[in-house]
Coordinates of C-alpha atoms in Angstrom, one line a residue:
M283 CA 0.0 0.0 0.0
A284 CA 1.3 3.5 -0.9
T285 CA 2.0 5.7 2.0
R286 CA 0.7 9.3 2.3
G287 CA 4.2 10.5 1.8
D288 CA 4.5 8.7 -1.5
V289 CA 1.3 10.3 -2.9
E290 CA 2.3 13.8 -1.7
K291 CA 5.6 13.5 -3.5
G292 CA 3.7 13.0 -6.8
G293 CA 3.9 9.2 -7.3
V294 CA 3.5 5.8 -5.8
K295 CA 5.7 2.8 -6.3
K296 CA 4.4 -0.2 -8.3
E297 CA 3.1 -3.1 -6.3
A298 CA 5.2 -6.2 -6.6
G299 CA 3.9 -8.7 -9.0
K300 CA 1.6 -6.3 -10.9
V301 CA 1.5 -7.1 -14.6
P302 CA 3.3 -4.4 -16.6
S303 CA 1.5 -2.7 -19.5
P304 CA 2.7 -3.9 -22.8
L305 CA 3.4 -0.3 -24.0
Y306 CA 4.7 1.1 -20.7
P307 CA 6.4 -1.7 -18.8
Q308 CA 7.0 -0.8 -15.2
H309 CA 9.4 -2.6 -13.0
E310 CA 9.9 -2.9 -9.2
G311 CA 11.5 0.2 -7.9
E312 CA 10.0 2.5 -10.6
R313 CA 7.7 5.3 -9.5
E314 CA 4.2 5.6 -10.9
W315 CA 3.1 9.3 -10.9
V316 CA -0.3 10.6 -10.0
P317 CA -1.3 12.6 -13.2
W318 CA -2.3 16.2 -12.6
I319 CA -0.7 18.4 -15.3
V320 CA -2.6 16.8 -18.1
P321 CA -6.0 17.4 -16.3
V322 CA -4.8 21.0 -15.8
F323 CA -4.1 21.3 -19.5
F324 CA -7.5 19.8 -20.2
V325 CA -9.4 22.2 -18.0
A326 CA -7.3 25.2 -19.3
N327 CA -8.2 24.4 -22.9
I328 CA -11.9 24.1 -22.1
T329 CA -11.8 27.3 -20.0
V330 CA -10.1 29.3 -22.8
F331 CA -12.7 28.1 -25.3
V332 CA -15.6 29.2 -23.0
I333 CA -13.8 32.6 -22.6
T334 CA -13.4 32.8 -26.4
M335 CA -17.1 32.1 -27.0
Y336 CA -18.1 34.7 -24.4
A337 CA -15.9 37.3 -26.2
N338 CA -17.2 36.2 -29.6
N339 CA -20.8 37.1 -28.8
C340 CA -22.2 36.0 -32.1
P341 CA -25.7 37.5 -31.8
A342 CA -24.2 41.0 -31.2
H343 CA -21.6 40.9 -34.0
T344 CA -23.3 38.9 -36.8
T345 CA -25.6 40.6 -39.3
A346 CA -28.5 39.0 -41.1
R347 CA -26.4 39.0 -44.3
D348 CA -23.8 36.7 -42.6
G349 CA -26.5 34.2 -41.6
K350 CA -28.0 33.0 -38.4
C351 CA -26.0 32.1 -35.3
I352 CA -26.2 28.4 -34.4
G353 CA -27.7 27.7 -31.0
R354 CA -29.1 31.2 -30.3
F355 CA -30.6 29.9 -27.0
L356 CA -27.0 29.9 -25.7
G357 CA -27.1 33.7 -25.9
R358 CA -23.7 35.3 -26.3
F359 CA -22.2 31.8 -26.4
A360 CA -24.0 31.0 -29.6
F361 CA -21.8 29.7 -32.5
Q362 CA -21.0 31.5 -35.8
P363 CA -23.1 30.6 -38.8
L364 CA -21.9 27.3 -40.4
R365 CA -20.7 28.9 -43.6
Q366 CA -18.4 31.0 -41.5
N367 CA -17.3 28.2 -39.1
P368 CA -18.4 24.7 -39.7
L369 CA -16.7 23.5 -36.5
L370 CA -19.2 25.2 -34.2
G371 CA -17.1 27.9 -32.8
P372 CA -16.1 31.6 -32.9
S373 CA -15.2 33.9 -35.7
S374 CA -11.7 34.3 -37.2
A375 CA -11.7 37.9 -35.9
T376 CA -12.3 36.7 -32.3
L377 CA -9.6 34.1 -32.5
T378 CA -7.1 36.6 -33.9
K379 CA -8.0 39.1 -31.2
L380 CA -7.4 36.4 -28.5
G381 CA -4.0 35.1 -29.7
A382 CA -4.3 33.0 -32.9
L383 CA -1.1 32.4 -34.9
V384 CA -0.9 35.1 -37.5
W385 CA 2.4 35.5 -39.4
Q386 CA 2.0 39.2 -40.0
K387 CA 1.5 39.9 -36.3
V388 CA 4.3 37.6 -35.1
V389 CA 6.9 39.0 -37.5
H390 CA 6.0 42.6 -38.2
E391 CA 4.1 43.5 -35.0
H392 CA 6.5 41.6 -32.7
Q393 CA 3.8 39.5 -31.1
G394 CA 5.9 36.4 -30.7
W395 CA 3.7 35.3 -27.8
R396 CA 1.2 34.1 -30.4
L397 CA 3.5 31.1 -31.0
L398 CA 2.4 29.8 -27.6
S399 CA -1.0 31.4 -27.1
S400 CA -2.4 29.8 -30.3
M401 CA -2.0 26.3 -28.9
W402 CA -4.7 27.1 -26.2
L403 CA -7.3 28.3 -28.7
H404 CA -9.6 26.1 -30.7
A405 CA -11.7 26.8 -33.8
G406 CA -14.8 25.1 -32.5
V407 CA -16.5 22.4 -30.4
V408 CA -15.6 19.7 -32.9
H409 CA -11.9 20.8 -32.9
L410 CA -11.8 21.0 -29.1
V411 CA -13.5 17.6 -28.4
A412 CA -11.2 15.8 -30.8
N413 CA -8.1 17.3 -29.3
M414 CA -9.1 16.9 -25.7
I415 CA -10.0 13.2 -26.2
S416 CA -6.5 12.7 -27.7
L417 CA -4.9 14.6 -24.8
L418 CA -6.5 12.4 -22.2
F419 CA -5.9 9.2 -24.1
I420 CA -2.2 9.9 -24.8
G421 CA -1.2 12.3 -22.0
M422 CA -2.6 10.7 -18.9
R423 CA -0.7 7.4 -19.4
L424 CA 2.5 9.2 -20.3
E425 CA 2.4 11.5 -17.3
Q426 CA 1.6 8.5 -15.0
Q427 CA 4.8 6.9 -16.3
F428 CA 7.2 9.8 -16.7
G429 CA 5.9 12.6 -14.4
Y430 CA 4.5 16.0 -14.9
V431 CA 7.8 17.9 -15.6
R432 CA 8.9 15.9 -18.6
I433 CA 5.4 15.6 -20.1
A434 CA 4.7 19.3 -19.7
A435 CA 8.0 20.1 -21.3
V436 CA 7.2 17.8 -24.3
Y437 CA 3.7 19.2 -24.7
L438 CA 4.7 22.9 -24.5
L439 CA 7.9 22.7 -26.6
S440 CA 6.1 20.6 -29.2
G441 CA 3.4 23.1 -29.5
L442 CA 6.0 25.8 -29.9
G443 CA 7.8 23.7 -32.6
G444 CA 4.6 23.2 -34.5
S445 CA 3.9 27.0 -34.4
V446 CA 7.4 27.8 -35.7
L447 CA 7.3 25.4 -38.6
S448 CA 3.7 26.5 -39.5
S449 CA 4.7 30.2 -39.5
L450 CA 7.6 29.6 -41.8
F451 CA 5.3 28.3 -44.5
I452 CA 1.8 29.7 -43.9
R453 CA 1.4 33.5 -44.1
N454 CA -2.1 34.1 -45.2
H455 CA -4.2 32.1 -42.7
I456 CA -4.6 32.0 -39.0
S457 CA -3.8 28.9 -37.0
V458 CA -5.1 27.7 -33.7
G459 CA -5.2 24.4 -31.7
A460 CA -3.3 22.0 -29.5
S461 CA -2.7 19.5 -32.4
G462 CA 1.1 20.3 -32.6
A463 CA 1.5 19.6 -28.9
L464 CA -0.5 16.4 -29.2
F465 CA 1.5 15.2 -32.2
G466 CA 4.6 16.0 -30.0
L467 CA 3.3 13.5 -27.4
L468 CA 2.9 10.9 -30.2
G469 CA 6.4 11.6 -31.4
A470 CA 7.8 11.3 -27.9
M471 CA 6.0 7.9 -27.5
L472 CA 7.8 6.7 -30.6
S473 CA 11.3 7.8 -29.7
E474 CA 10.7 6.5 -26.1
L475 CA 10.0 3.1 -27.6
L476 CA 13.2 3.3 -29.6
T477 CA 15.6 4.6 -27.0
N478 CA 14.2 2.2 -24.3
W479 CA 14.2 -0.8 -26.8
T480 CA 15.6 -3.4 -24.3
I481 CA 12.8 -3.2 -21.8
Y482 CA 9.9 -3.8 -24.2
T483 CA 8.1 -6.9 -25.3
N484 CA 6.2 -6.9 -28.6
K485 CA 8.3 -3.9 -29.5
V486 CA 8.0 -4.2 -33.3
A487 CA 4.2 -4.4 -33.0
A488 CA 4.2 -1.4 -30.7
V489 CA 6.3 0.7 -33.2
L490 CA 4.2 -0.3 -36.2
T491 CA 1.0 0.6 -34.3
L492 CA 2.3 4.0 -33.4
L493 CA 3.6 4.6 -37.0
F494 CA 0.1 3.6 -38.3
V495 CA -1.7 6.0 -36.0
V496 CA 0.7 8.9 -37.0
A497 CA 0.5 8.1 -40.7
V498 CA -3.3 8.1 -40.7
N499 CA -3.4 11.5 -38.9
M500 CA -0.8 12.9 -41.2
V501 CA -2.8 11.8 -44.3
L502 CA -6.0 13.4 -42.8
G503 CA -3.8 16.6 -42.3
I504 CA -3.6 17.2 -46.1
L505 CA -7.3 18.1 -46.1
P506 CA -8.3 21.8 -46.4
H507 CA -8.5 23.8 -43.2
V508 CA -6.1 21.5 -41.3
N509 CA -2.6 22.8 -40.5
N510 CA -0.6 19.7 -41.1
L511 CA 2.7 21.7 -40.9
A512 CA 1.9 22.3 -37.2
H513 CA 1.4 18.6 -36.8
I514 CA 4.7 17.8 -38.5
G515 CA 6.6 20.4 -36.5
G516 CA 5.1 19.2 -33.2
F517 CA 5.8 15.6 -34.1
L518 CA 9.4 16.2 -35.0
T519 CA 10.0 18.3 -31.8
G520 CA 8.4 15.6 -29.6
F521 CA 10.2 12.8 -31.3
L522 CA 13.6 14.5 -30.6
L523 CA 12.6 15.5 -27.0
G524 CA 11.7 11.9 -26.3
F525 CA 15.3 10.8 -26.8
V526 CA 16.4 13.6 -24.4
V527 CA 13.9 13.5 -21.5
L528 CA 12.2 10.0 -21.7
M529 CA 15.4 7.8 -21.5
R530 CA 15.0 5.0 -19.0
P531 CA 17.4 2.5 -17.5
H532 CA 18.0 -0.6 -19.7
F533 CA 16.6 -4.0 -19.0
G534 CA 19.6 -5.4 -17.1
W535 CA 19.6 -2.5 -14.7
M536 CA 15.9 -2.9 -14.1
E537 CA 16.2 -6.5 -13.3
R538 CA 18.6 -6.0 -10.5
Y539 CA 15.6 -5.6 -8.2
G540 CA 14.7 -9.2 -8.8
M541 CA 18.2 -10.6 -8.1
P542 CA 18.9 -12.4 -4.8
A543 CA 20.3 -10.4 -1.9
G544 CA 24.0 -10.0 -2.1
S545 CA 24.2 -10.3 -5.9
N546 CA 26.7 -7.9 -7.5
C547 CA 25.2 -5.9 -10.4
T548 CA 27.8 -3.9 -12.2
S549 CA 26.0 -3.0 -15.4
R550 CA 25.6 0.6 -16.2
K551 CA 22.3 2.3 -15.8
Y552 CA 22.1 3.5 -19.4
L553 CA 23.5 2.0 -22.6
L554 CA 25.9 3.8 -24.9
Y555 CA 23.4 4.0 -27.8
Q556 CA 21.0 5.8 -25.5
W557 CA 23.5 8.5 -24.7
I558 CA 24.4 8.8 -28.4
L559 CA 20.7 9.2 -29.4
M560 CA 20.2 11.8 -26.6
A561 CA 23.2 13.8 -27.7
I562 CA 22.2 13.8 -31.4
A563 CA 18.6 14.7 -30.6
L564 CA 19.6 17.5 -28.3
L565 CA 21.9 19.0 -30.9
L566 CA 19.2 18.8 -33.6
L567 CA 16.7 20.4 -31.2
V568 CA 18.9 23.4 -30.5
I569 CA 19.9 23.8 -34.1
G570 CA 16.3 23.4 -35.3
F571 CA 14.8 26.0 -32.9
A572 CA 17.7 28.4 -33.4
V573 CA 17.5 28.3 -37.2
G574 CA 13.7 28.3 -37.2
M575 CA 13.3 31.3 -34.9
A576 CA 16.0 33.2 -36.8
M577 CA 14.3 32.6 -40.1
L578 CA 10.9 33.4 -38.7
F579 CA 11.8 36.8 -37.2
R580 CA 13.8 37.7 -40.2
G581 CA 10.6 37.3 -42.2
A582 CA 12.0 34.4 -44.4
N583 CA 9.5 32.5 -46.5
A584 CA 10.4 28.8 -46.3
N585 CA 8.4 28.1 -49.4
D586 CA 11.2 29.8 -51.4
S587 CA 13.5 27.0 -50.3
C588 CA 11.0 24.2 -50.6
S589 CA 8.5 24.7 -53.5
W590 CA 6.7 21.5 -52.8
C591 CA 6.4 21.6 -49.0
H592 CA 3.0 23.3 -49.0
Y593 CA 1.6 20.0 -50.3
L594 CA 2.4 18.6 -46.9
S595 CA -0.5 20.7 -45.5
C596 CA -3.0 20.6 -48.3
V597 CA -3.3 18.7 -51.6
P598 CA -5.7 20.3 -54.1
T599 CA -8.2 18.1 -55.8
A600 CA -11.2 18.4 -58.1
R601 CA -13.3 18.8 -55.0
W602 CA -11.3 21.6 -53.2
T603 CA -8.5 24.1 -53.6
C604 CA -5.9 25.1 -51.1
T605 CA -6.0 28.8 -51.6
N606 CA -8.7 29.6 -49.0

């Protein structure tokens, strides 16, 4: 049984004999954290959306020519007409006012804070619900395993990475949402599997499952009105961060808890390849953020260096274009 002190310190130790999860094996002596930062992020996102809808006040700001507000019984919380926002949410003007990612404002009006504020805004109820389900499904288990500091760092830095990459390519549209941060958690899950390869069972199946989930979401990201570049930036940031902050002792070190008393375990806690992966990932992170930020605030247009990269976010077809 966990003591009161264990819980107050943020985690409890795993009971002996408990069957480890196939994706997150936990051995005797490892701490299992009590998640709280992911629920805080969950509540924060919902609170910001409520504030956004209050500020939007569709009935007061929408004319008959624009159409009828959806859910007028909600009063000032009513949604914009569907032809303006099919996701059941506020207007673009409201999102811009409250901190949406807008290239012009970030670069020329020195509002770099939008790189972070945009990840707390959502375009509508549909957008919010989809992201919050993903946050709880992915984030809760990760925080339980790795603690609030590391998961908060992955979430926030991945959101920032997604915003930076998005701003380098997208200049004429606003962007909001936590998708970059959520893709960062997926990326961190993948790199965590790779760097902690020795402690996993069914490791190939786990990697293939994660790659399939990521691939499906990336393919959906080429649809119009979806900022797939934020997804890609968040995923790459989280993938690199996973090698840095989610490294765990290798299998031999873990198993020392099951050795008879008096046994001499001289193996090192981490393997050489783990340190190499961490060093490479950290170097790429620093370079990536430094170059990305420098290009962004210089006003560089990354499309000039990569003429086909815009297809990563939207692919035009006979049914839609990518200009609007």
